[in-house]
Coordinates of C-alpha atoms in Angstrom, one line a residue:
X172 CA 0.1 -0.2 0.3
X173 CA 1.5 3.4 -1.1
X174 CA 2.2 5.6 2.0
X175 CA -0.5 8.7 3.1
X176 CA 1.1 10.3 5.1
X177 CA -2.1 12.9 5.7
X178 CA -4.3 9.9 5.7
X179 CA -2.2 8.1 8.9
X180 CA -1.7 11.4 10.9
X181 CA -5.3 12.0 10.5
X182 CA -6.5 8.7 11.4
X183 CA -4.5 9.4 14.7
X184 CA -6.0 13.0 15.1
X185 CA -9.1 11.6 15.2
X186 CA -8.3 8.8 17.6
X187 CA -7.6 11.0 20.0
X188 CA -10.6 13.3 19.5
X189 CA -12.4 9.9 20.5
X190 CA -10.6 9.3 24.0
X191 CA -8.0 6.7 22.2
X192 CA -10.8 4.5 22.2
X193 CA -11.2 2.0 19.6
X194 CA -13.2 3.1 16.3
X195 CA -16.3 1.1 14.3
X196 CA -16.2 0.9 10.8
X197 CA -18.0 5.3 10.4
X198 CA -14.8 6.2 11.7
X199 CA -16.6 7.6 14.9
X200 CA -16.5 6.0 18.2
X201 CA -19.3 3.3 20.0
X202 CA -20.2 6.0 22.3
X203 CA -20.6 9.3 22.0
X204 CA -18.9 11.8 24.0
X205 CA -19.5 15.3 24.2
X206 CA -15.6 17.2 25.1
X207 CA -13.8 20.0 24.7
X208 CA -10.8 20.1 22.8
X209 CA -7.8 22.4 24.1
X210 CA -4.6 22.7 22.0
X211 CA -1.3 25.4 21.7
X212 CA -0.1 27.2 18.9
X213 CA 1.7 24.7 17.2
X214 CA -1.1 21.3 17.4
X215 CA -3.6 24.1 15.8
X216 CA -1.6 24.5 13.3
X217 CA -1.5 20.3 13.0
X218 CA -4.6 20.6 13.2
X219 CA -5.6 23.0 10.5
X220 CA -4.7 21.2 7.3
X221 CA -6.6 18.1 8.4
X222 CA -9.7 18.8 10.5
X223 CA -12.6 21.3 10.2
X224 CA -14.8 22.9 12.1
X225 CA -17.8 20.2 11.1
X226 CA -15.7 17.3 12.2
X227 CA -14.8 18.1 15.7
X228 CA -18.6 18.6 15.9
X229 CA -18.8 15.0 14.0
X230 CA -16.1 13.7 16.6
X231 CA -18.3 14.9 19.5
X232 CA -16.3 18.0 20.3
X233 CA -18.9 21.0 21.2
X234 CA -15.8 24.0 22.6
X235 CA -12.5 24.2 21.6
X236 CA -9.6 26.7 22.9
X237 CA -5.8 28.0 23.1
X238 CA -4.6 27.2 26.4
X239 CA -3.3 30.6 27.3
X240 CA -6.8 31.8 26.6
X241 CA -8.2 32.3 29.9
X242 CA -11.3 29.8 30.4
X243 CA -14.2 29.0 32.6
X244 CA -15.1 25.8 34.0
X245 CA -17.4 23.6 32.5
X246 CA -18.7 20.7 34.9
X247 CA -19.0 16.9 33.8
X248 CA -17.2 17.3 31.1
X249 CA -13.9 15.9 29.5
X250 CA -11.3 17.9 28.3
X251 CA -9.0 16.5 25.1
X252 CA -5.4 18.1 25.7
X253 CA -3.3 18.3 22.5
X254 CA 0.2 19.9 23.2
X255 CA 3.1 20.0 23.1
X256 CA 5.5 18.7 26.0
X257 CA 6.8 22.0 27.1
X258 CA 7.5 23.2 30.4
X259 CA 4.8 25.9 30.2
X260 CA 2.1 23.9 28.8
X261 CA 2.3 21.6 31.7
X262 CA 1.9 24.1 34.2
X263 CA -0.7 25.4 32.7
X264 CA -2.5 21.8 32.6
X265 CA -1.6 21.7 36.1
X266 CA -3.6 24.7 37.0
X267 CA -6.6 23.8 35.0
X268 CA -6.9 20.3 37.3
X269 CA -6.3 22.2 40.3
X270 CA -8.9 24.6 39.5
X271 CA -11.4 22.0 38.5
X272 CA -11.8 23.4 35.4
X273 CA -13.4 20.1 33.3
X274 CA -14.2 16.5 34.4
X275 CA -11.4 14.8 33.8
X276 CA -8.3 15.2 31.7
X277 CA -7.2 13.2 28.2
X278 CA -3.6 14.3 27.9
X279 CA -2.4 13.9 24.4
X280 CA 1.5 15.8 23.8
X281 CA 2.6 15.9 20.2
X282 CA 5.8 14.3 20.8
X283 CA 7.6 11.9 23.9
X284 CA 7.2 13.4 26.9
X285 CA 10.5 14.2 28.9
X286 CA 10.6 12.0 32.5
X287 CA 11.4 14.9 34.2
X288 CA 8.1 16.9 32.6
X289 CA 5.8 13.9 33.8
X290 CA 7.0 13.9 37.1
X291 CA 6.6 17.4 37.6
X292 CA 3.3 17.0 36.5
X293 CA 2.2 14.0 38.3
X294 CA 3.9 16.0 42.0
X295 CA 2.2 19.0 41.5
X296 CA -1.9 17.6 40.6
X297 CA -0.4 15.6 43.9
X298 CA -0.3 19.0 45.9
X299 CA -3.7 20.2 44.1
X300 CA -5.0 16.9 45.2
X301 CA -6.5 17.1 41.5
X302 CA -4.5 14.3 40.4
X303 CA -7.6 11.9 39.9
X304 CA -8.8 13.8 37.6
X305 CA -5.8 13.0 34.7
X306 CA -7.7 10.1 33.0
X307 CA -5.3 9.3 30.8
X308 CA -1.3 10.8 29.3
X309 CA -0.8 9.6 25.4
X310 CA 2.4 10.0 23.4
X311 CA 1.1 11.1 20.2
X312 CA 4.2 11.2 18.2
X313 CA 2.8 13.6 15.8
X314 CA 5.0 16.5 15.6
X315 CA 4.9 18.0 11.8
X316 CA 2.0 19.6 9.7
X317 CA 1.4 17.5 6.9
X318 CA -0.2 19.5 4.1
X319 CA -0.9 17.1 0.9
X320 CA -1.3 13.3 0.6
X321 CA 2.7 13.3 0.1
X322 CA 4.2 16.4 1.5
X323 CA 4.9 17.7 5.1
X324 CA 7.1 20.1 7.3
X325 CA 8.5 20.0 10.4
X326 CA 7.8 23.9 11.1
X327 CA 10.8 24.1 12.8
X328 CA 11.5 28.6 11.7
X329 CA 14.8 29.8 10.7
X330 CA 16.5 26.2 10.5
X331 CA 19.0 27.1 7.5
X332 CA 20.0 30.6 9.2
X333 CA 20.6 28.7 12.7
X334 CA 22.6 26.3 10.9
X335 CA 25.2 27.8 9.1
X336 CA 25.2 31.0 12.2
X337 CA 28.8 31.3 12.8
X338 CA 28.7 31.7 16.1
X339 CA 26.7 28.8 16.9
X340 CA 28.3 26.6 19.1
X341 CA 28.6 22.6 19.0
X342 CA 25.6 22.7 21.6
X343 CA 23.1 24.7 19.8
X344 CA 24.1 22.5 16.6
X345 CA 23.5 19.6 18.3
X346 CA 20.0 20.7 19.6
X347 CA 19.2 21.8 15.8
X348 CA 20.0 18.1 14.7
X349 CA 18.1 16.7 17.7
X350 CA 14.6 18.5 17.3
X351 CA 14.6 17.9 13.5
X352 CA 14.8 14.2 14.5
X353 CA 12.2 13.6 17.1
X354 CA 10.3 15.5 14.1
X355 CA 11.5 12.9 11.8
X356 CA 11.0 9.9 14.3
X357 CA 7.2 11.4 14.7
X358 CA 6.9 11.1 10.6
X359 CA 8.2 7.5 10.5
X360 CA 6.9 6.4 13.6
X361 CA 3.0 7.5 12.0
X362 CA 3.9 5.7 9.0
X363 CA 5.2 2.6 11.1
X364 CA 8.0 2.1 8.5
X365 CA 11.8 1.3 9.4
X366 CA 13.4 2.8 6.3
X367 CA 17.1 2.8 5.0
X368 CA 18.7 6.3 5.1
X369 CA 20.3 7.3 2.0
X370 CA 22.4 10.5 2.8
X371 CA 25.9 12.2 1.2
X372 CA 28.5 12.9 3.6
X373 CA 28.9 15.9 5.3
X374 CA 27.2 18.7 7.1
X375 CA 23.7 18.8 8.4
X376 CA 22.3 15.0 6.1
X377 CA 25.0 12.9 7.4
X378 CA 23.8 14.8 11.4
X379 CA 20.7 13.7 11.1
X380 CA 20.9 10.3 9.7
X381 CA 23.5 9.2 12.1
X382 CA 21.5 9.9 15.1
X383 CA 18.1 8.9 13.6
X384 CA 19.5 5.4 13.3
X385 CA 20.5 5.6 16.9
X386 CA 17.7 7.1 18.0
X387 CA 15.3 4.0 15.4
X388 CA 18.0 0.9 17.0
X389 CA 17.1 2.3 20.7
X390 CA 13.2 2.2 19.8
X391 CA 13.6 -1.4 18.6
X392 CA 15.4 -2.8 21.2
X393 CA 12.0 -1.8 22.9
X394 CA 9.5 -4.9 23.2
X395 CA 6.3 -2.4 22.9
X396 CA 8.0 -0.6 20.2
X397 CA 5.8 1.6 17.2
X398 CA 6.2 -0.1 14.4
X399 CA 4.3 -2.9 13.4
X400 CA 6.0 -4.1 10.1
X401 CA 7.7 -7.3 10.7
X402 CA 11.6 -7.9 11.3
X403 CA 11.1 -10.1 8.1
X404 CA 11.2 -7.7 6.0
X405 CA 14.8 -7.8 5.0
X406 CA 15.0 -6.6 1.5
X407 CA 14.4 -2.8 0.8
X408 CA 11.6 -3.4 -2.0
X409 CA 9.3 -3.8 1.1
X410 CA 10.6 -0.7 3.1
X411 CA 10.9 2.8 1.7
X412 CA 14.5 4.7 1.6
X413 CA 15.0 8.0 3.6
X414 CA 17.0 10.2 1.0
X415 CA 18.0 13.2 3.7
X416 CA 19.5 16.6 2.4
X417 CA 21.0 19.7 3.3
X418 CA 19.6 22.9 1.4
X419 CA 22.9 23.7 0.1
X420 CA 22.5 20.4 -2.1
X421 CA 21.0 22.7 -4.2
X422 CA 20.7 26.3 -3.3
X423 CA 18.9 27.9 -6.3
X424 CA 15.9 26.3 -5.8
X425 CA 15.4 28.0 -3.0
X426 CA 15.3 31.0 -4.4
X427 CA 14.3 31.2 -7.7
X428 CA 11.3 32.3 -9.4
X429 CA 8.8 30.0 -10.3
X430 CA 5.8 30.3 -13.4
X431 CA 3.7 27.2 -12.7
X432 CA 0.5 27.9 -10.3
X433 CA 0.9 25.9 -6.7
X434 CA 4.6 27.9 -6.5
X435 CA 3.7 30.7 -7.8
X436 CA 0.0 31.0 -5.7
X437 CA 2.6 29.8 -2.4
X438 CA 5.1 32.6 -3.1
X439 CA 2.9 35.6 -4.5
X440 CA 0.1 35.2 -2.3
X441 CA 1.9 34.0 0.6
X442 CA 0.0 30.0 0.5
X443 CA 0.3 28.8 4.2
X444 CA -1.2 25.6 6.0
X445 CA -3.5 25.3 2.4
X446 CA -5.4 28.7 3.2
X447 CA -4.4 32.0 1.7
X448 CA -6.4 35.4 1.2
X449 CA -6.9 37.1 -1.8
X450 CA -8.5 40.7 -2.7
X451 CA -11.9 39.6 -3.9
X452 CA -13.8 41.3 -7.1
X453 CA -15.8 44.0 -5.4
X454 CA -13.7 45.1 -2.5
X455 CA -12.8 42.9 1.0
X456 CA -10.5 40.0 1.3
X457 CA -11.7 36.6 0.2
X458 CA -10.2 33.5 2.2
X459 CA -10.1 30.7 0.6
X460 CA -8.7 26.7 1.2
X461 CA -6.6 24.8 -1.2
X462 CA -6.0 21.0 -0.2
X463 CA -6.7 17.8 -1.5
X464 CA -10.9 18.9 -1.9
X465 CA -10.5 21.4 -4.5
X466 CA -10.4 19.2 -8.0
X467 CA -8.7 22.1 -9.2
X468 CA -5.9 22.7 -7.5
X469 CA -5.1 18.6 -7.4
X470 CA -5.3 18.9 -11.4
X471 CA -3.5 21.7 -12.6
X472 CA -1.1 22.9 -9.2
X473 CA 2.2 21.5 -11.6
X474 CA 0.8 23.7 -14.8
X475 CA 2.4 26.9 -15.9
X476 CA 0.6 29.7 -15.0
X477 CA -0.9 30.3 -18.8
X478 CA -1.9 26.7 -19.2
X479 CA -3.5 27.4 -15.7
X480 CA -5.8 31.0 -17.8
X481 CA -7.2 28.4 -20.5
X482 CA -7.8 25.8 -17.9
X483 CA -9.9 28.0 -16.3
X484 CA -11.8 29.1 -19.1
X485 CA -11.8 25.7 -20.3
X486 CA -14.3 25.0 -17.1
X487 CA -16.4 28.0 -17.1
X488 CA -17.8 26.9 -20.5
X489 CA -18.2 23.8 -20.1
X490 CA -20.4 24.4 -16.7
X491 CA -22.0 26.8 -19.0
X492 CA -22.9 24.0 -21.4
X493 CA -24.0 21.8 -18.8
X494 CA -26.6 24.5 -17.2
X495 CA -27.4 25.3 -20.5
X496 CA -28.6 21.3 -21.0
X497 CA -29.9 21.1 -17.6
X498 CA -32.2 24.2 -18.6
X499 CA -32.9 22.8 -21.6
X500 CA -34.1 19.7 -20.4
X501 CA -36.6 21.1 -17.9
X502 CA -37.7 23.8 -19.6
X503 CA -41.0 21.7 -21.4
X504 CA -41.6 21.2 -24.9
X505 CA -42.2 24.5 -26.1
X506 CA -45.5 25.4 -24.8
X507 CA -47.1 21.9 -26.4
X508 CA -49.6 19.9 -24.6
X509 CA -48.3 16.8 -22.5
X510 CA -49.0 14.1 -22.9
X511 CA -48.8 11.2 -20.2
X512 CA -45.8 9.8 -21.6
X513 CA -44.6 13.8 -22.0
X514 CA -45.0 14.1 -18.3
X515 CA -43.3 10.9 -17.0
X516 CA -40.2 12.6 -19.2
X517 CA -40.3 15.7 -17.9
X518 CA -40.3 14.1 -14.3
X519 CA -37.6 12.8 -15.1
X520 CA -35.3 15.3 -16.5
X521 CA -36.6 17.5 -13.4
X522 CA -34.9 14.9 -10.6
X523 CA -32.2 14.4 -12.5
X524 CA -31.9 18.3 -12.9
X525 CA -32.5 18.5 -8.8
X526 CA -30.0 15.9 -8.2
X527 CA -27.0 17.8 -10.5
X528 CA -28.0 21.2 -9.1
X529 CA -25.5 20.6 -6.1
X530 CA -23.2 19.2 -8.2
X531 CA -23.2 22.2 -10.6
X532 CA -23.4 25.0 -7.4
X533 CA -20.1 23.2 -6.4
X534 CA -18.3 23.8 -10.1
X535 CA -18.9 27.3 -10.0
X536 CA -17.7 27.6 -6.8
X537 CA -14.4 26.6 -7.9
X538 CA -14.0 28.3 -11.3
X539 CA -15.0 31.2 -9.5
X540 CA -12.6 30.6 -6.5
X541 CA -9.3 30.3 -9.4
X542 CA -10.7 33.1 -11.4
X543 CA -10.4 35.0 -8.3
X544 CA -7.0 33.8 -7.6
X545 CA -6.0 33.9 -11.5
X546 CA -7.1 38.2 -11.9
X547 CA -4.9 38.7 -8.5
X548 CA -2.2 36.4 -9.5
X549 CA -2.3 38.1 -13.2
X550 CA -1.9 41.7 -12.2
X551 CA 1.2 41.4 -9.4
X552 CA 2.6 39.3 -12.4
X553 CA 2.4 42.3 -15.1
X554 CA 3.5 44.7 -12.3
X555 CA 6.5 42.9 -11.5
X556 CA 7.7 41.4 -14.7
X557 CA 7.6 37.5 -13.1
X558 CA 7.1 35.7 -16.1
X559 CA 10.4 37.6 -17.1
X560 CA 12.0 36.6 -14.1
X561 CA 10.8 33.2 -14.3
X562 CA 12.5 32.9 -18.7
X563 CA 15.4 34.8 -17.5
X564 CA 16.2 32.8 -14.3
X565 CA 15.7 29.6 -16.2
X566 CA 18.1 30.5 -19.1
X567 CA 20.9 31.7 -16.8
X568 CA 20.2 28.2 -15.2
X569 CA 21.1 26.4 -18.5
X570 CA 23.1 28.8 -20.2
X571 CA 25.5 29.1 -17.7
X572 CA 25.2 33.1 -17.8
X573 CA 23.3 35.8 -18.9
X574 CA 24.1 39.3 -21.5
X575 CA 25.3 41.9 -19.3
X576 CA 22.7 44.6 -21.1
X577 CA 19.9 41.7 -20.4
X578 CA 20.9 41.9 -16.4
X579 CA 20.9 45.4 -15.8
X580 CA 17.7 45.8 -18.1
X581 CA 16.3 42.9 -15.0
X582 CA 17.7 45.0 -12.1
X583 CA 16.8 48.5 -13.2
X584 CA 13.1 47.5 -14.5
X585 CA 10.4 46.3 -12.9
X586 CA 10.2 44.0 -9.5
X587 CA 10.0 44.6 -6.1
X588 CA 13.4 44.9 -4.0
X589 CA 13.1 40.8 -3.2
X590 CA 12.5 40.2 -6.8
X591 CA 16.1 42.0 -8.1
X592 CA 18.2 40.8 -5.2
X593 CA 16.5 37.1 -5.6
X594 CA 17.2 36.9 -9.6
X595 CA 21.1 38.7 -8.7
X596 CA 21.8 35.9 -6.2
X597 CA 20.3 33.5 -9.3
X598 CA 23.1 35.0 -11.4
X599 CA 26.2 34.8 -9.1
X600 CA 25.3 30.6 -8.5
X601 CA 24.0 29.9 -12.4
X602 CA 27.5 31.8 -13.8
X603 CA 30.5 30.0 -13.2
X604 CA 33.2 32.3 -13.8
X605 CA 32.5 36.2 -12.9
X606 CA 34.9 38.9 -13.2
X607 CA 34.8 41.2 -10.4
X608 CA 33.9 44.1 -13.0
X609 CA 30.6 42.4 -13.6
X610 CA 30.2 41.7 -9.9
X611 CA 30.7 45.4 -8.6
X612 CA 28.0 45.9 -11.4
X613 CA 25.2 44.2 -9.4
X614 CA 26.2 45.7 -6.2
X615 CA 25.8 49.4 -7.7
X616 CA 22.9 48.4 -9.2
X617 CA 21.2 46.6 -6.8
X618 CA 22.0 49.5 -4.0
X619 CA 20.6 52.2 -6.5
X620 CA 17.5 50.1 -6.3
X621 CA 17.8 50.9 -2.1
X622 CA 18.4 47.2 -1.8
X623 CA 20.0 45.7 1.0
X624 CA 22.6 43.5 -0.5
X625 CA 23.9 41.4 2.7
X626 CA 22.4 38.2 1.3
X627 CA 24.1 38.8 -2.4
X628 CA 27.6 39.2 -0.7
X629 CA 27.5 36.1 1.7
X630 CA 26.2 33.9 -1.2
X631 CA 29.6 35.7 -3.9
X632 CA 31.5 34.4 -0.4
X633 CA 30.6 30.5 -0.6
X634 CA 30.9 30.9 -4.4
X635 CA 34.7 32.0 -4.0
X636 CA 35.1 29.3 -1.3
X637 CA 34.0 26.8 -3.6
X638 CA 36.1 28.4 -6.5
X639 CA 39.1 27.7 -3.6
X640 CA 38.6 24.2 -2.9
X641 CA 37.8 23.0 -7.1
X642 CA 41.1 25.0 -7.2
X643 CA 42.9 23.1 -4.4
X644 CA 45.1 20.3 -4.5
X645 CA 44.8 18.1 -2.1
X646 CA 47.2 18.7 0.4
X647 CA 46.2 22.3 0.5
X648 CA 42.4 21.9 0.5
X649 CA 42.0 20.3 4.2
X650 CA 43.3 24.2 5.2
X651 CA 41.2 25.8 3.5
X652 CA 38.5 23.7 4.8
X653 CA 39.6 24.2 9.0
X654 CA 39.7 27.9 7.8
X655 CA 35.9 27.7 5.8
X656 CA 34.6 26.5 9.5
X657 CA 35.6 28.9 11.5
X658 CA 34.5 31.3 9.1
X659 CA 30.4 29.8 7.6
X660 CA 30.3 27.4 11.1
X661 CA 28.9 23.6 11.0
X662 CA 28.2 23.1 7.8
X663 CA 30.7 23.9 5.0
X664 CA 31.7 20.3 3.7
X665 CA 27.9 20.8 2.7
X666 CA 28.4 23.8 0.4
X667 CA 31.3 22.3 -0.9
X668 CA 29.7 19.2 -1.5
X669 CA 26.9 21.2 -3.5
X670 CA 29.3 22.5 -6.3
X671 CA 28.2 20.8 -9.2
X672 CA 24.6 20.9 -8.4
X673 CA 25.0 24.9 -8.2
X674 CA 25.3 24.9 -12.1
X675 CA 22.0 22.3 -13.2
X676 CA 22.5 21.2 -16.8
X677 CA 18.7 20.8 -17.4
X678 CA 15.6 21.7 -16.5
X679 CA 15.5 18.5 -14.0
X680 CA 16.3 19.4 -10.4
X681 CA 19.5 17.9 -9.0
X682 CA 17.2 16.7 -6.7
X683 CA 15.4 14.6 -9.3
X684 CA 18.1 12.7 -10.5
X685 CA 19.5 12.2 -7.2
X686 CA 16.7 10.6 -5.7
X687 CA 15.6 8.8 -9.3
X688 CA 19.3 6.9 -9.0
X689 CA 19.0 6.6 -5.1
X690 CA 15.4 4.8 -5.7
X691 CA 16.9 2.7 -8.8
X692 CA 19.6 1.3 -6.8
X693 CA 22.3 0.9 -9.9
X694 CA 25.7 2.1 -9.9
X695 CA 25.7 5.7 -10.7
X696 CA 28.8 7.9 -10.0
X697 CA 26.9 10.8 -8.4
X698 CA 25.5 8.4 -6.0
X699 CA 28.7 6.3 -5.0
X700 CA 30.0 8.5 -1.8
X701 CA 26.5 8.1 -0.3
X702 CA 26.1 6.2 3.4
X703 CA 23.6 4.0 3.5
X704 CA 22.0 3.2 7.6
X705 CA 19.8 0.7 7.9
X706 CA 18.4 0.4 11.4
X707 CA 17.4 -2.8 10.9
X708 CA 20.7 -4.3 10.6
X709 CA 23.8 -5.3 13.3
X710 CA 25.5 -1.8 14.0
X711 CA 29.0 -2.7 12.3
X712 CA 27.4 -2.4 9.1
X713 CA 25.6 1.2 9.6
X714 CA 27.3 4.1 7.5
X715 CA 28.3 1.9 5.1
X716 CA 27.6 1.7 1.4
X717 CA 27.4 -1.4 0.6
X718 CA 25.1 -4.6 0.0
X719 CA 21.7 -5.4 -0.7
X720 CA 20.6 -2.2 0.5
X721 CA 21.1 0.2 -2.1
X722 CA 17.5 -0.8 -3.5
X723 CA 15.3 -0.6 -5.9
X724 CA 12.7 1.4 -4.0
X725 CA 9.4 1.4 -4.8
X726 CA 8.5 4.3 -2.2
X727 CA 10.6 7.7 -0.7
X728 CA 10.9 9.7 1.7
X729 CA 13.0 12.8 0.1
X730 CA 13.8 15.1 3.4
X731 CA 15.5 19.0 3.0
X732 CA 17.1 20.3 6.0
X733 CA 17.0 23.6 6.3
X734 CA 13.9 24.7 4.3
X735 CA 12.0 23.5 1.2
X736 CA 9.2 24.7 -1.3
X737 CA 6.4 23.8 -3.8
X738 CA 9.2 23.9 -6.9
X739 CA 10.8 20.7 -5.6
X740 CA 7.7 19.2 -4.0
X741 CA 6.5 19.5 -7.3
X742 CA 9.5 17.8 -9.0
X743 CA 9.0 15.1 -6.7
X744 CA 5.4 14.6 -7.8
X745 CA 6.7 14.7 -11.4
X746 CA 9.8 12.1 -10.7
X747 CA 7.2 9.3 -9.1
X748 CA 4.6 9.9 -12.0
X749 CA 7.5 9.2 -14.7
X750 CA 8.1 6.0 -13.0
X751 CA 6.8 2.3 -14.4
X752 CA 5.1 1.2 -12.4
X753 CA 4.6 4.6 -11.0
X754 CA 6.6 5.1 -7.1
X755 CA 5.3 7.2 -4.7
X756 CA 7.4 9.8 -3.2
X757 CA 6.9 12.1 0.3
X758 CA 8.4 15.7 0.1
X759 CA 9.4 17.0 3.7
X760 CA 11.0 19.8 5.1
X761 CA 12.3 21.4 7.9
X762 CA 9.9 24.2 7.2
X763 CA 8.3 25.5 3.4
X764 CA 9.6 29.2 2.5
X765 CA 8.5 31.2 -0.4
X766 CA 11.8 32.3 -2.1
X767 CA 12.2 35.7 -0.2
X768 CA 11.9 33.8 3.3
X769 CA 14.7 32.1 2.3
X770 CA 16.9 35.2 1.3
X771 CA 15.8 37.0 4.5
X772 CA 18.0 34.1 6.4
X773 CA 20.6 34.1 3.5
X774 CA 20.9 38.1 4.2
X775 CA 20.5 37.7 8.2
X776 CA 24.0 35.3 8.0
X777 CA 25.1 38.1 5.9
X778 CA 25.1 40.7 8.6
X779 CA 26.4 37.9 10.8
X780 CA 29.6 38.3 8.9
X781 CA 29.3 42.5 8.9
X782 CA 28.7 41.9 5.3
X783 CA 25.7 44.2 3.5
X784 CA 23.7 47.1 4.9
X785 CA 22.8 47.3 8.2
X786 CA 19.6 47.2 7.7
X787 CA 17.8 43.2 7.3
X788 CA 16.6 42.6 3.8
X789 CA 13.0 44.1 2.9
X790 CA 10.4 41.5 2.7
X791 CA 8.9 40.4 -0.5

């Protein structure tokens, strides 16, 4: 069965809403209990894309509140808490129990609660004589946000900045890696699979792989472990591959402008947790949901924007034709007298028309929604020349450069400050050898547009370092790496490992090529040095790139440390559907970022190194 993360996480949430009771085939508890739901901000974000208000009502939730809001007592009603296991949340739960706010407390933590915190809760409730109100405590392992069947985020803010911060100490880096591993462990526990882990050598990806391997090994030693699959699955074909990468593996994808519908909606209109707000036709803001229940979004998310506009028109014409057909059938026979047979026939048509009305209404709502979104997008595209940015950046990546006049034309033309900064960084990444005069010219053009060039200078430094490393012989290379690690912090080995990926020779992302090679499992020089970790294998073999563990794989989880986006998610979907037979790929990342949000992290890193202006990078 294909891995469906959204379905699995939704099932876990429905179970916790029903007090962790077994559910009947209809997906509800046998005995309906009315209850109150209490959550924190993080768990609200987990629930938001998966559960709607009508679903809460279906499962007996009559009221729902944020944990930090003042709440009044509700007698004789159980409360379901769904929160992160933090000190402040546990203090609040203990205070709620002491005040006897609810009849009983069913505590569900988004990840495993540390023992000291559990002991604190026990002693607090004992002291207030309220321990009898705590019915159950569950570790739910749900600390990740699922946006689509095969898309998730750990919602770890500013992860790229933290991992590359030159002032970050070892302990801080370890804490970030532990947080990522904890989130990935939750994803694997929810799917109930123990994957074979693949990653490039060096950098955060290897740190995550190594720690996750250890965490899974330790957990598998426990008798009651979370992974239901049998230990007899020794071949890779029944187990998924978990392919880990660091954002520096392919930096350009995080920065470039894209002209496909889903990435455009996210980048330009700020899609968040499958929701966005845009200006309505008659003024005022309209809020929309874009998820699997929207057939147009599912079918056309990967199309280029002009194709989407054509598709909206096609759907509208089809809708009008179907409405005309219904009207024609129910409009009588041009005033002629009805015979008995006509009456029966007409009644049938009327019944069909009545039955088709809800479906037609729904179709019209979807068409209106996407017409409105496309209209707002078109306004932004024209105002900022986004089509030109996307085309020129793509051409630069393929040709490995751009004409000087064209470059200046873009930097002095339309677009926000952030658009110009992103374009300038793409120019840096795509052009192999840069004359200093041209770089100075770009910096001058950016300054004239009042753009903070910290992010540009940061990428320039990384690129200069890459060139030094590429040209250094092996004897002096280690000295440069030592110097670089002092200058750039922890992940320099990953930055330098990704040099060749900065120059993709074709439209296919380097990530797609690499994941395809890892899933095929055939000998390939691009992935020869990749490490293999099998948490089910004896410890001695972990990290070695040997044996049957190299595939082929039917399923993969691809995870990007340091931020991902809808461009990469789309490329993973295309890769999965291109395979024969169709394979299944889940894409996840530490956080889903727009190009502007990612460049802001680069700007902060530039500031840390004393580069660029003193102000933060401008908002997109």
